[in-house]
Amino acid sequence: MDYVSEFRDKTLIAPLLAELKQTLTRPLRLMEVCGTHTMAIFRHGLRAILPPEIELISGPGCPVCVTASSHIDGFLDVAQRDGVRVAIFGDLFRVPGSQSSLARAQAAGAKVEIVYSPMDALTLAEKHEGEEVVFLAVGFETTMPLVAATILEAGRRKLAHFSVFSAGKIMPPALHALLADRELALDGLLCPGHVSTIIGAEAYEPLVRDYGISCVIAGFEPVDILQAVLLLARQKRDGRAEVENGYARAVAWQGNSRARQVMNEVFAPVDTPWRGLGMIKASGMAIREEFACFDAERKFAVRLPESIEPKGCLCGEILRGRKKPQACPLFKSRCTPMDPVGPCMVSSEGTCAAYYRFGEGR
Amino acid sequence: MKNDTILLDHGSGGLASGELIRDIFLSRLGNPVLGQLEDSAIIETDRGRLAFSTDSYVVDPLFFPGGDIGLLAVHGTINDLAMRGARPLCLSLAMILEEGLPLDDLQRIVASIDNACRESGVPVVTGDTKVVQKGKGDKVFINTSGIGLVDEGLDISARMARPGDAVILSGSMGDHGITILGQRAGISLFGNLRSDTRALHRLVQKLLATVPGGAVHTLRDPTRGGVATSLNEIAAAAGVAIELDEDCIPVTPQVAAACEILGMDPLYLANEGKCLAVVDGTHGAAALAAMHGMPEGRDARIIGRVTESPPGQVVLHTAAGGARIVRSLTGEPLPRIC
């Protein structure tokens, strides 16, 4: 068992699809919250084999896509200062702010390094003692515990020339903000697998209670995704709305309390802007006062400008599930992965990038 | 945001590279031979048909499991000649060295070039060396050009692919790309991964000797941009569609695992010792058997077929039973965030 191929096995997929067809009592509008789900659905061509009654809507679960342009502008402000070297995850490289991107800043001379772990940024700091190394942190509960651990480690190593610019976000407040929009009329959520490993299945119980929505946590392989869709269809057929864990091999009911503890030790909740969703209360992760010496925003006295969304770009509507990429006048004309206007086109996990790369499907 | 400077994407081998070549180079320098945008140019002379190709090598790190920049520079140009069906004759070697490069490193690279030339039977016959100030280069840049001979009547090019052809890949995808990424990131999770760099001219000659003349329509080595971009180029040049079967595309378990972890798609990763062959469908099995008889093609598979429409489109039938469009690479493949 290699934990991949068996979850892509056609002989397992066929009976799931057959049962799904029998279970559907009416059309279902489901949101896949997580960008990795969006990409997996396209990559495996699942839209082509799902019954036409299932409408999949992509949600706000791509950390790069929901990073407000004001944060990107703040990142650029720091990256362009003398004596600074910034470290980023790869998908942040091409994301446009209101004027430029880190890729363009690098072409103009800024020092931008792509790392695979925030801890790699500490190694960079040790290598470049004469510079301030700043990790530009974008991510949800999945990545932010590791960012927190990196800050704690920087403290242990006494790295005074290392800091973090945090645009980290917490997922549940954004889901509350989305579901409060009754126009969206969702029948269920495919809850994110990676985030759920940290926050646990229990984190979705308030959503069920407050909005009566069915929540199923899904893994990222075709069998995982189809099974989660089937669980949601069964809930609808039976008139139930509850949290079910379809990814039990990775997600525990209580999640990972140690990771949350590290995250909460370093970060405190703060109101923060989400691209397309606006300001959401207590949904951001600010570096706590005790770690101010590792907070790039304070070190460089960054003032975040107001977010200016590109003219004509519908990323906001797309992130809220209100519009599909084809409805955007810029899609595939002014906005392509080569020259993206909005973040949904630039991130490898963005909805528009998925529609562009893999065909528009349904 | 309009591009007004060169970005890394322009060197990715994907759509941005294509746009740069079309808008800046072909718009000024275009002629019927250059405009074909093949791996090497075929020049008709009174004494026969010459293939001519050039390529530059800027890999970081210089040394990696399975090879180094010197091996790439020899194999790459030999392969560009071979992909037009040419028998490579000789190479030029131009090296741009950065001040401060350890002589030991240079000796290792030149020894490697020597080995590659001996093994492939293609010598370096002319060369050039320049040294630039520290900070003005990246240790070593190498350019190699090559000349080869093409048999009369042979016309192997992207525009020759036609409906009914079989698409063959000579071995597993992405070994080179993931090896380099793993080295750059200092990731040692992926076991015995090695670059696949090797010369392919003997494999091509075997193929041409086995199937009837004219049955081999197109050959491409899917380097930067990977198999996906090469197939898109073929589909566009020939005005055909290509259908792939994910189940049939060879990927080693190590590369598959690394791609899962890093969020990469092996269809877009660079290869340095693999060839895509588009062969008349009635000779697909014979072509495959010919490849299997050579060490370079031991793991060859028929991965798909050429169809009529929609012209220019590449479609993948996924292992899960779905289907999706495969486009050219847009931007360097980058590791994802979560």
XYZ file of C-alpha atoms in Angstrom:
700
model
C 0.000 0.000 0.000
C 1.528 3.316 -1.044
C -1.368 5.554 0.111
C -1.647 7.185 -3.331
C -2.404 4.770 -6.175
C -5.140 2.947 -4.276
C -6.952 6.268 -3.859
C -6.895 6.782 -7.643
C -8.129 3.319 -8.484
C -10.871 3.247 -11.132
C -12.316 0.051 -9.654
C -12.982 1.951 -6.400
C -14.176 5.081 -8.171
C -16.853 3.381 -10.319
C -18.986 2.054 -7.408
C -18.681 5.407 -5.594
C -20.037 7.186 -8.670
C -22.832 4.626 -9.052
C -23.894 5.054 -5.426
C -23.669 8.835 -5.720
C -26.085 8.793 -8.672
C -28.563 6.709 -6.652
C -28.226 8.879 -3.555
C -28.868 12.237 -5.242
C -32.425 13.354 -4.639
C -31.912 16.844 -6.079
C -29.118 19.053 -7.450
C -26.439 19.926 -4.878
C -24.336 23.070 -4.587
C -21.136 22.156 -2.777
C -18.163 24.358 -1.990
C -14.656 22.965 -1.913
C -13.093 25.359 0.549
C -9.479 24.454 -0.097
C -7.376 25.428 -3.130
C -5.639 22.068 -3.102
C -9.050 20.434 -3.505
C -9.824 22.725 -6.437
C -6.591 21.727 -8.157
C -7.059 18.026 -7.369
C -10.588 18.066 -8.803
C -9.301 19.564 -12.053
C -6.058 17.608 -12.186
C -7.846 14.270 -11.975
C -10.589 15.396 -14.342
C -13.296 14.727 -11.741
C -15.733 17.348 -13.044
C -16.089 15.262 -16.198
C -17.207 12.163 -14.295
C -19.346 13.667 -11.512
C -23.119 13.597 -12.073
C -24.301 16.877 -13.654
C -26.517 17.542 -10.618
C -23.391 18.259 -8.534
C -22.259 21.860 -8.791
C -18.816 22.440 -7.325
C -17.993 25.971 -6.248
C -14.442 26.959 -5.345
C -14.042 28.716 -2.020
C -11.511 30.977 -0.333
C -9.046 28.264 0.653
C -5.976 29.354 -1.291
C -3.788 31.361 1.090
C -2.112 33.299 -1.719
C -5.424 34.220 -3.372
C -6.925 35.673 -0.202
C -3.858 37.748 0.640
C -4.999 41.352 0.231
C -3.096 43.509 -2.238
C -2.255 45.805 0.704
C -0.267 42.956 2.256
C 1.539 42.282 -1.048
C 2.347 46.001 -1.246
C 3.658 45.810 2.335
C 5.818 42.806 1.395
C 7.195 44.743 -1.581
C 7.929 47.741 0.617
C 10.135 45.566 2.845
C 11.681 43.560 -0.021
C 12.840 46.710 -1.782
C 14.671 48.182 1.198
C 18.481 48.202 1.265
C 20.110 45.363 3.166
C 17.003 43.164 3.121
C 16.685 39.640 1.748
C 13.184 38.155 1.770
C 12.350 34.458 1.874
C 9.045 33.187 0.494
C 7.170 30.064 -0.518
C 7.153 29.702 -4.285
C 3.536 30.539 -4.949
C 3.936 34.073 -3.592
C 6.574 34.952 -6.208
C 4.326 36.145 -9.021
C 1.361 37.487 -7.037
C 0.595 41.045 -8.089
C 0.099 43.822 -5.538
C -1.360 47.118 -6.645
C 1.746 48.041 -8.689
C 4.236 45.207 -8.841
C 5.109 41.683 -7.713
C 8.061 40.055 -5.965
C 9.106 38.543 -9.316
C 9.331 42.009 -10.824
C 11.001 43.403 -7.706
C 13.655 40.691 -8.024
C 14.218 41.613 -11.676
C 14.809 45.174 -10.452
C 17.393 44.045 -7.885
C 15.502 42.962 -4.755
C 16.846 39.823 -3.063
C 14.095 37.206 -3.095
C 14.739 33.594 -2.114
C 12.287 30.745 -2.504
C 12.354 28.358 0.445
C 10.605 25.083 1.127
C 10.199 25.583 4.868
C 10.238 28.689 7.104
C 13.151 27.050 8.922
C 15.182 27.401 5.699
C 14.876 31.155 6.190
C 16.852 30.789 9.449
C 19.624 29.040 7.540
C 19.593 31.962 5.106
C 19.886 34.386 8.016
C 22.904 32.508 9.330
C 24.485 32.668 5.873
C 23.847 36.407 5.368
C 24.815 38.057 8.640
C 25.087 41.541 7.165
C 21.486 41.541 5.980
C 18.030 41.432 7.532
C 16.364 38.213 6.408
C 12.576 38.504 6.403
C 10.225 35.573 5.958
C 7.024 36.729 4.295
C 4.440 34.473 5.901
C 1.235 33.664 4.069
C -0.851 30.695 5.095
C -3.564 29.164 7.217
C -3.451 26.916 10.272
C -1.506 24.375 8.213
C 1.641 26.422 7.775
C 1.495 28.956 10.598
C 2.456 26.543 13.424
C 5.724 25.976 11.593
C 6.192 29.738 11.213
C 5.601 30.055 14.947
C 8.151 27.331 15.654
C 10.604 29.179 13.403
C 10.202 32.377 15.431
C 10.771 30.416 18.663
C 13.870 28.837 17.121
C 15.150 32.244 15.974
C 14.870 33.318 19.613
C 16.852 30.301 20.768
C 19.535 31.001 18.148
C 19.472 34.727 19.037
C 19.159 35.733 15.377
C 18.645 39.486 15.747
C 18.665 40.036 11.971
C 15.758 37.672 11.278
C 12.102 38.616 11.227
C 8.702 37.517 9.965
C 6.077 39.602 8.179
C 2.866 37.806 9.091
C -0.165 37.773 6.808
C -1.251 34.446 8.329
C -4.971 33.725 8.525
C -7.419 31.540 10.425
C -9.965 29.649 8.340
C -13.157 29.327 10.524
C -13.910 33.100 10.720
C -13.780 33.287 6.915
C -16.207 30.376 6.634
C -18.574 32.143 9.045
C -18.342 35.303 6.926
C -19.098 33.279 3.778
C -21.999 31.307 5.175
C -23.610 34.440 6.604
C -24.204 35.316 2.930
C -27.481 33.434 2.405
C -27.466 34.203 -1.333
C -24.730 31.626 -1.709
C -27.287 28.882 -0.879
C -24.782 26.098 -0.318
C -25.824 22.531 0.452
C -22.527 21.478 1.936
C -18.839 22.117 2.483
C -15.940 19.915 1.436
C -13.780 20.961 4.363
C -10.030 21.357 3.867
C -7.904 18.306 4.678
C -4.644 20.058 5.541
C -6.142 22.787 7.752
C -8.290 20.177 9.509
C -5.242 18.170 10.578
C -4.498 21.143 12.858
C -7.942 22.501 13.841
C -9.654 19.100 13.963
C -13.100 18.038 12.770
C -14.687 19.599 15.850
C -13.867 23.086 14.547
C -16.748 22.797 12.045
C -19.437 22.075 14.645
C -20.312 25.777 15.110
C -20.917 26.028 11.350
C -23.406 23.181 11.483
C -25.080 24.709 14.528
C -25.272 28.299 13.202
C -26.017 27.685 9.534
C -27.347 24.123 9.356
C -24.745 23.261 6.741
C -23.356 19.788 6.134
C -19.565 19.584 6.579
C -17.377 16.711 5.390
C -13.600 16.749 5.665
C -11.967 15.406 2.521
C -8.534 14.186 1.552
C -7.003 15.090 -1.789
C -7.127 11.937 -3.887
C -9.996 11.148 -6.269
C -11.440 8.446 -4.004
C -11.252 10.809 -1.004
C -13.040 13.580 -2.845
C -15.760 11.358 -4.335
C -16.341 9.700 -0.984
C -16.738 13.095 0.683
C -19.205 14.188 -2.012
C -21.133 10.957 -1.409
C -21.211 11.573 2.360
C -22.604 15.054 1.710
C -25.221 13.620 -0.682
C -26.259 11.038 1.921
C -26.682 13.787 4.547
C -28.941 15.707 2.162
C -30.965 12.598 1.279
C -31.437 11.781 4.959
C -32.173 15.367 5.982
C -29.137 15.521 8.247
C -26.532 18.272 8.668
C -23.480 17.281 10.646
C -19.693 17.119 10.640
C -18.245 13.932 9.172
C -14.590 13.113 8.870
C -13.865 11.578 5.471
C -10.108 11.907 5.976
C -9.656 9.968 9.189
C -6.241 8.686 8.164
C -4.877 12.219 8.641
C -7.429 14.214 10.649
C -8.322 13.637 14.301
C -11.531 14.974 15.866
C -9.533 17.254 18.150
C -6.829 18.045 15.572
C -3.262 18.699 16.607
C -3.308 20.511 19.947
C 0.492 20.815 20.159
C 0.610 22.673 16.832
C -2.197 24.989 17.948
C -0.422 25.636 21.231
C 2.795 26.728 19.473
C 0.770 28.887 17.076
C -1.138 30.551 19.917
C 2.052 31.120 21.898
C 3.497 33.260 19.106
C 0.448 34.705 17.332
C -2.609 36.569 18.582
C -5.872 36.963 16.630
C -6.247 40.268 14.830
C -8.757 41.773 12.388
C -7.336 41.369 8.912
C -8.385 42.003 5.306
C -9.054 39.034 2.985
C -8.888 39.624 -0.726
C -12.463 39.535 -1.948
C -14.004 39.068 1.488
C -12.981 42.346 3.102
C -12.031 42.825 6.749
C -12.853 39.798 8.895
C -12.793 40.078 12.658
C -10.116 38.110 14.516
C -9.151 36.150 11.407
C -5.495 37.206 11.169
C -2.395 36.110 13.037
C -0.389 38.986 14.497
C 2.963 38.371 16.165
C 2.535 38.811 19.941
C 4.221 41.650 21.830
C 6.726 39.235 23.452
C 8.148 38.451 20.011
C 8.091 42.019 18.684
C 11.812 41.834 17.905
C 10.976 39.242 15.208
C 8.085 41.233 13.763
C 9.127 42.779 10.441
C 6.098 45.067 10.383
C 7.266 46.704 13.593
C 10.975 46.598 12.755
C 10.429 48.438 9.495
C 7.448 50.474 10.712
C 5.436 49.313 7.714
C 2.160 51.088 7.124
C -0.126 48.905 5.060
C -1.740 50.922 2.287
C -5.409 50.560 1.459
C -6.139 47.544 -0.722
C -6.822 48.521 -4.310
C -8.309 45.700 -6.338
C -7.462 45.744 -10.040
C -10.151 47.311 -12.221
C -12.493 44.766 -13.752
C -11.027 41.835 -11.762
C -13.687 39.552 -10.292
C -11.390 37.570 -7.972
C -13.385 38.831 -4.990
C -16.657 37.488 -6.375
C -14.949 34.236 -7.374
C -13.454 33.752 -3.900
C -16.919 34.221 -2.402
C -18.345 31.594 -4.721
C -20.650 34.106 -6.394
C -19.082 34.004 -9.840
C -17.186 31.508 -11.986
C -13.950 32.543 -13.717
C -15.594 32.604 -17.167
C -17.841 35.409 -15.925
C -14.821 37.672 -15.473
C -14.253 39.986 -18.464
C -10.486 39.711 -17.966
C -10.334 35.877 -17.864
C -8.024 34.495 -20.565
C -7.783 37.908 -22.238
C -6.030 40.503 -20.067
C -5.536 37.957 -17.256
C -3.496 34.811 -17.899
C -0.983 32.898 -15.750
C 1.789 34.622 -17.745
C 0.516 38.086 -16.942
C -1.984 37.666 -14.103
C -4.182 40.545 -13.019
C -5.781 38.901 -9.998
C -4.495 36.420 -7.424
C -6.860 33.606 -8.446
C -4.948 33.397 -11.719
C -1.449 33.548 -10.262
C -1.514 31.018 -7.467
C -0.945 27.419 -8.493
C -4.013 26.656 -6.370
C -6.163 29.524 -7.577
C -9.571 28.928 -9.112
C -8.921 30.920 -12.285
C -5.537 29.213 -12.779
C -7.270 25.830 -12.474
C -9.961 26.784 -15.008
C -7.268 28.156 -17.334
C -4.840 25.273 -17.053
C -7.153 22.311 -17.025
C -10.055 23.478 -19.157
C -13.232 25.052 -17.987
C -15.274 21.917 -17.586
C -18.565 22.458 -15.866
C 0.983 45.096 -15.176
C 2.745 44.894 -18.514
C 6.141 43.209 -18.734
C 8.845 45.750 -19.515
C 11.864 43.817 -18.227
C 13.152 40.292 -18.553
C 11.751 38.044 -15.816
C 12.831 34.537 -14.851
C 9.660 33.264 -16.537
C 11.118 34.283 -19.906
C 13.679 31.504 -19.475
C 11.273 28.809 -18.301
C 10.823 27.158 -21.684
C 7.088 27.726 -21.424
C 4.669 30.250 -22.885
C 6.646 33.317 -21.743
C 9.782 32.009 -23.482
C 7.770 31.405 -26.641
C 6.366 34.930 -26.540
C 9.857 36.404 -26.084
C 11.229 34.411 -29.029
C 8.323 35.416 -31.248
C 8.131 39.095 -30.287
C 11.803 39.986 -29.933
C 13.850 37.513 -31.959
C 11.683 36.197 -34.767
C 10.195 39.616 -35.458
C 13.703 40.826 -36.396
C 15.673 37.754 -37.351
C 12.930 35.541 -38.756
C 13.604 33.481 -41.872
C 12.131 30.228 -43.133
C 14.717 28.039 -41.360
C 14.735 29.855 -37.991
C 10.957 30.256 -38.100
C 10.447 26.497 -37.857
C 11.600 26.694 -34.206
C 12.944 23.155 -34.290
C 15.645 21.764 -31.993
C 18.149 22.186 -34.846
C 18.122 23.770 -38.289
C 18.470 21.678 -41.428
C 20.624 23.350 -44.066
C 20.632 22.003 -47.604
C 24.088 22.118 -49.242
C 25.555 20.811 -52.483
C 27.369 18.137 -50.469
C 24.423 16.948 -48.378
C 22.083 18.036 -45.614
C 23.547 19.556 -42.448
C 21.854 19.855 -39.073
C 23.078 22.798 -36.966
C 22.147 23.516 -33.349
C 23.243 25.602 -30.374
C 22.307 25.696 -26.689
C 23.532 27.324 -23.474
C 23.725 25.757 -20.024
C 23.301 27.712 -16.780
C 22.342 25.030 -14.277
C 22.654 25.564 -10.524
C 24.101 23.519 -8.821
C 26.952 22.693 -11.205
C 27.188 19.127 -9.875
C 24.173 16.956 -9.052
C 23.348 13.254 -8.696
C 23.682 11.667 -12.118
C 25.618 14.455 -13.784
C 26.949 17.985 -13.990
C 26.804 21.027 -16.249
C 29.468 19.563 -18.567
C 27.495 16.385 -19.267
C 24.351 18.425 -19.908
C 26.194 20.665 -22.370
C 27.399 17.723 -24.456
C 24.243 15.630 -24.255
C 21.904 18.567 -24.811
C 23.351 19.609 -28.144
C 23.777 16.024 -29.359
C 20.109 15.472 -28.541
C 18.995 18.643 -30.316
C 20.717 17.330 -33.459
C 19.325 13.819 -32.984
C 15.765 15.151 -32.708
C 15.892 16.039 -36.415
C 17.196 12.569 -37.224
C 20.776 13.840 -37.665
C 23.964 11.893 -36.997
C 26.029 14.307 -34.841
C 29.547 14.967 -36.168
C 31.194 17.467 -33.836
C 30.676 20.148 -31.230
C 31.955 23.584 -30.306
C 32.467 24.441 -26.648
C 32.357 27.994 -25.275
C 32.824 28.546 -21.551
C 32.207 31.726 -19.584
C 33.951 31.424 -16.216
C 33.386 33.650 -13.190
C 36.403 34.959 -11.331
C 36.885 32.849 -8.199
C 35.747 29.528 -9.687
C 37.907 26.770 -8.134
C 40.151 25.188 -10.775
C 39.226 21.808 -9.334
C 35.606 22.409 -10.307
C 36.633 23.393 -13.826
C 38.806 20.278 -14.126
C 35.899 18.098 -13.016
C 33.595 19.701 -15.567
C 36.103 19.345 -18.415
C 36.797 15.713 -17.476
C 33.079 15.130 -17.608
C 32.844 16.772 -21.046
C 35.715 14.552 -22.208
C 33.905 11.420 -20.967
C 30.634 12.413 -22.575
C 32.346 13.134 -25.907
C 34.180 9.800 -25.880
C 31.094 7.801 -24.939
C 28.943 9.451 -27.564
C 31.659 9.524 -30.236
C 31.140 13.234 -30.873
C 34.306 15.348 -30.328
C 34.728 19.009 -29.438
C 36.548 20.551 -32.402
C 36.555 24.241 -31.610
C 36.125 26.332 -28.498
C 36.336 29.624 -26.664
C 36.930 30.750 -23.070
C 36.037 34.023 -21.377
C 36.413 35.079 -17.756
C 34.059 37.635 -16.163
C 34.451 39.537 -12.867
C 33.169 38.044 -9.642
C 29.448 38.717 -9.415
C 29.056 39.158 -13.189
C 28.312 35.490 -13.858
C 27.263 32.407 -11.937
C 30.403 30.248 -11.664
C 30.207 28.669 -15.154
C 28.059 29.208 -18.210
C 28.579 26.823 -21.131
C 27.476 27.097 -24.727
C 27.763 24.192 -27.125
C 26.923 24.130 -30.816
C 26.849 21.031 -32.963
C 26.815 19.928 -36.558
C 25.314 16.688 -37.843
C 24.407 14.986 -41.097
C 20.856 14.178 -42.119
C 20.011 11.453 -44.615
C 18.422 12.460 -47.864
C 14.625 12.323 -47.765
C 14.361 12.403 -43.984
C 11.933 15.095 -42.774
C 11.438 14.844 -39.024
C 9.767 17.889 -37.533
C 6.934 18.960 -35.237
C 4.684 19.880 -38.157
C 4.833 16.278 -39.506
C 2.671 14.753 -36.730
C -0.633 13.495 -38.156
C -3.836 11.853 -36.900
C -3.393 8.148 -36.246
C 0.205 8.513 -35.032
C 1.349 6.861 -31.809
C 3.067 9.047 -29.203
C 5.968 7.266 -27.506
C 7.985 8.461 -24.509
C 11.393 6.783 -24.186
C 11.333 6.524 -20.368
C 10.184 8.057 -17.077
C 9.362 11.765 -16.783
C 10.797 14.407 -14.514
C 13.893 12.685 -13.116
C 16.197 15.593 -13.990
C 13.807 18.339 -12.880
C 13.117 16.826 -9.469
C 16.782 15.951 -8.880
C 17.795 19.581 -9.465
C 14.923 20.943 -7.352
C 15.785 18.548 -4.541
C 19.449 19.599 -4.658
C 18.605 23.307 -4.642
C 16.273 22.864 -1.697
C 18.643 20.574 0.166
C 15.894 17.938 0.306
C 17.257 14.429 0.626
C 13.905 12.703 1.040
C 13.776 11.174 -2.361
C 16.177 8.259 -2.166
C 18.331 7.472 -5.146
C 16.960 10.064 -7.544
C 19.358 10.910 -10.361
C 19.299 13.136 -13.392
C 18.528 11.221 -16.582
C 21.061 13.129 -18.693
C 22.269 11.032 -21.626
C 22.845 11.193 -25.375
C 19.980 9.927 -27.512
C 21.502 9.828 -31.016
C 22.028 6.058 -30.966
C 18.446 5.459 -29.866
C 17.228 7.643 -32.739
C 19.442 5.876 -35.274
C 18.128 2.518 -34.075
C 14.555 3.783 -34.432
C 15.213 5.078 -37.942
C 16.873 1.810 -38.926
C 13.947 -0.269 -37.613
C 10.781 1.394 -38.884
C 10.290 2.167 -42.594
C 11.554 5.529 -43.882
C 9.070 8.268 -43.271
C 7.219 6.495 -40.457
C 9.001 8.543 -37.775
C 7.241 11.899 -38.049
C 8.383 13.917 -35.046
C 11.083 13.686 -32.373
C 11.452 16.051 -29.414
C 13.504 15.938 -26.236
C 11.187 17.360 -23.591
C 13.684 19.506 -21.654
C 12.527 22.795 -20.053
C 8.734 22.917 -20.004
C 8.583 19.132 -19.877
C 6.477 16.652 -21.825
C 3.392 18.902 -21.575
C 5.013 21.868 -23.322
C 6.706 19.744 -26.008
C 3.420 18.041 -26.889
C 1.629 21.395 -27.048
C 4.298 22.673 -29.428
C 3.863 19.595 -31.625
C 0.062 19.855 -31.585
C 0.235 23.544 -32.506
C 2.859 23.125 -35.256
C 1.027 20.220 -36.906
C -2.526 21.495 -36.324
C -3.532 18.250 -34.637
C -4.830 17.146 -31.234
C -2.996 14.774 -28.898
C -4.635 12.441 -26.386
C -2.619 11.002 -23.493
C -3.396 8.150 -21.104
C -2.162 8.958 -17.601
C -2.024 5.247 -16.743
C 0.582 4.704 -19.486
C 2.947 7.598 -18.746
C 6.043 6.328 -16.949
C 6.963 8.145 -13.724
C 9.257 6.601 -11.118
C 7.774 6.190 -7.614
C 10.410 8.598 -6.243
C 9.493 11.350 -8.717
C 5.774 10.739 -8.139
C 6.262 11.014 -4.361
C 8.422 14.141 -4.644
C 5.833 15.758 -6.918
C 3.077 15.036 -4.400
C 5.091 16.626 -1.596
C 6.188 19.692 -3.545
C 2.956 20.215 -5.457
C 4.609 19.689 -8.855
C 3.196 18.073 -11.964
C 5.739 15.712 -13.585
C 4.340 16.626 -17.020
C 6.039 20.023 -16.657
C 9.401 18.935 -15.240
C 12.603 19.020 -17.300
C 14.128 15.840 -18.741
C 17.645 15.601 -20.184
C 17.736 12.064 -21.544
C 14.262 11.332 -22.851
C 12.687 11.587 -26.245
C 9.134 11.887 -27.475
C 8.622 10.061 -30.752
C 5.513 10.553 -32.874
C 5.367 7.583 -35.181
C 2.884 6.336 -37.804
C 0.409 4.300 -35.726
C 0.821 1.161 -37.820
C 4.509 1.104 -36.833
C 3.978 2.062 -33.183
C 4.640 -1.431 -31.823
C 7.784 -1.870 -33.948
C 9.097 1.533 -32.874
C 8.457 0.655 -29.241
C 10.251 -2.683 -29.612
C 13.233 -0.913 -31.208
C 13.457 1.472 -28.264
C 13.164 -1.356 -25.739
C 16.227 -2.927 -27.354
C 18.394 0.049 -26.364
C 19.405 1.002 -22.797
C 18.221 4.582 -23.446
C 14.715 3.336 -24.270
C 14.335 0.354 -21.978
C 11.321 1.885 -20.221
C 9.682 3.379 -23.319
C 5.867 3.396 -23.443
C 3.194 4.426 -25.892
C 1.621 7.241 -23.890
C -1.035 8.428 -26.317
C -2.076 9.130 -29.878
C -2.517 11.937 -32.339
C -6.101 12.779 -33.286
C -7.713 15.296 -35.587
C -9.409 17.819 -33.378
C -9.553 20.208 -31.718
C -6.335 21.369 -33.418
C -3.577 22.390 -31.021
C -5.163 20.758 -27.959
C -3.557 18.156 -25.686
C -5.955 16.171 -23.487
C -5.053 13.803 -20.654
C -7.328 10.875 -19.786
C -6.651 10.603 -16.068
C -6.030 7.436 -14.079
C -9.219 8.225 -12.160
C -11.287 8.010 -15.357
C -11.707 11.751 -15.965
C -10.204 13.996 -18.620
C -8.478 17.342 -18.610
C -6.680 19.725 -20.911
C -2.870 19.865 -20.672
C -1.480 23.274 -21.544
C 2.060 24.571 -22.054
C 4.061 25.558 -18.986
C 3.287 29.040 -17.724
C 6.126 30.264 -15.522
C 8.758 28.164 -13.765
C 7.227 25.313 -11.743
C 7.284 26.530 -8.129
C 6.676 24.573 -4.940
C 3.301 25.315 -3.378
C 2.535 26.701 0.018
C 0.463 23.954 1.680
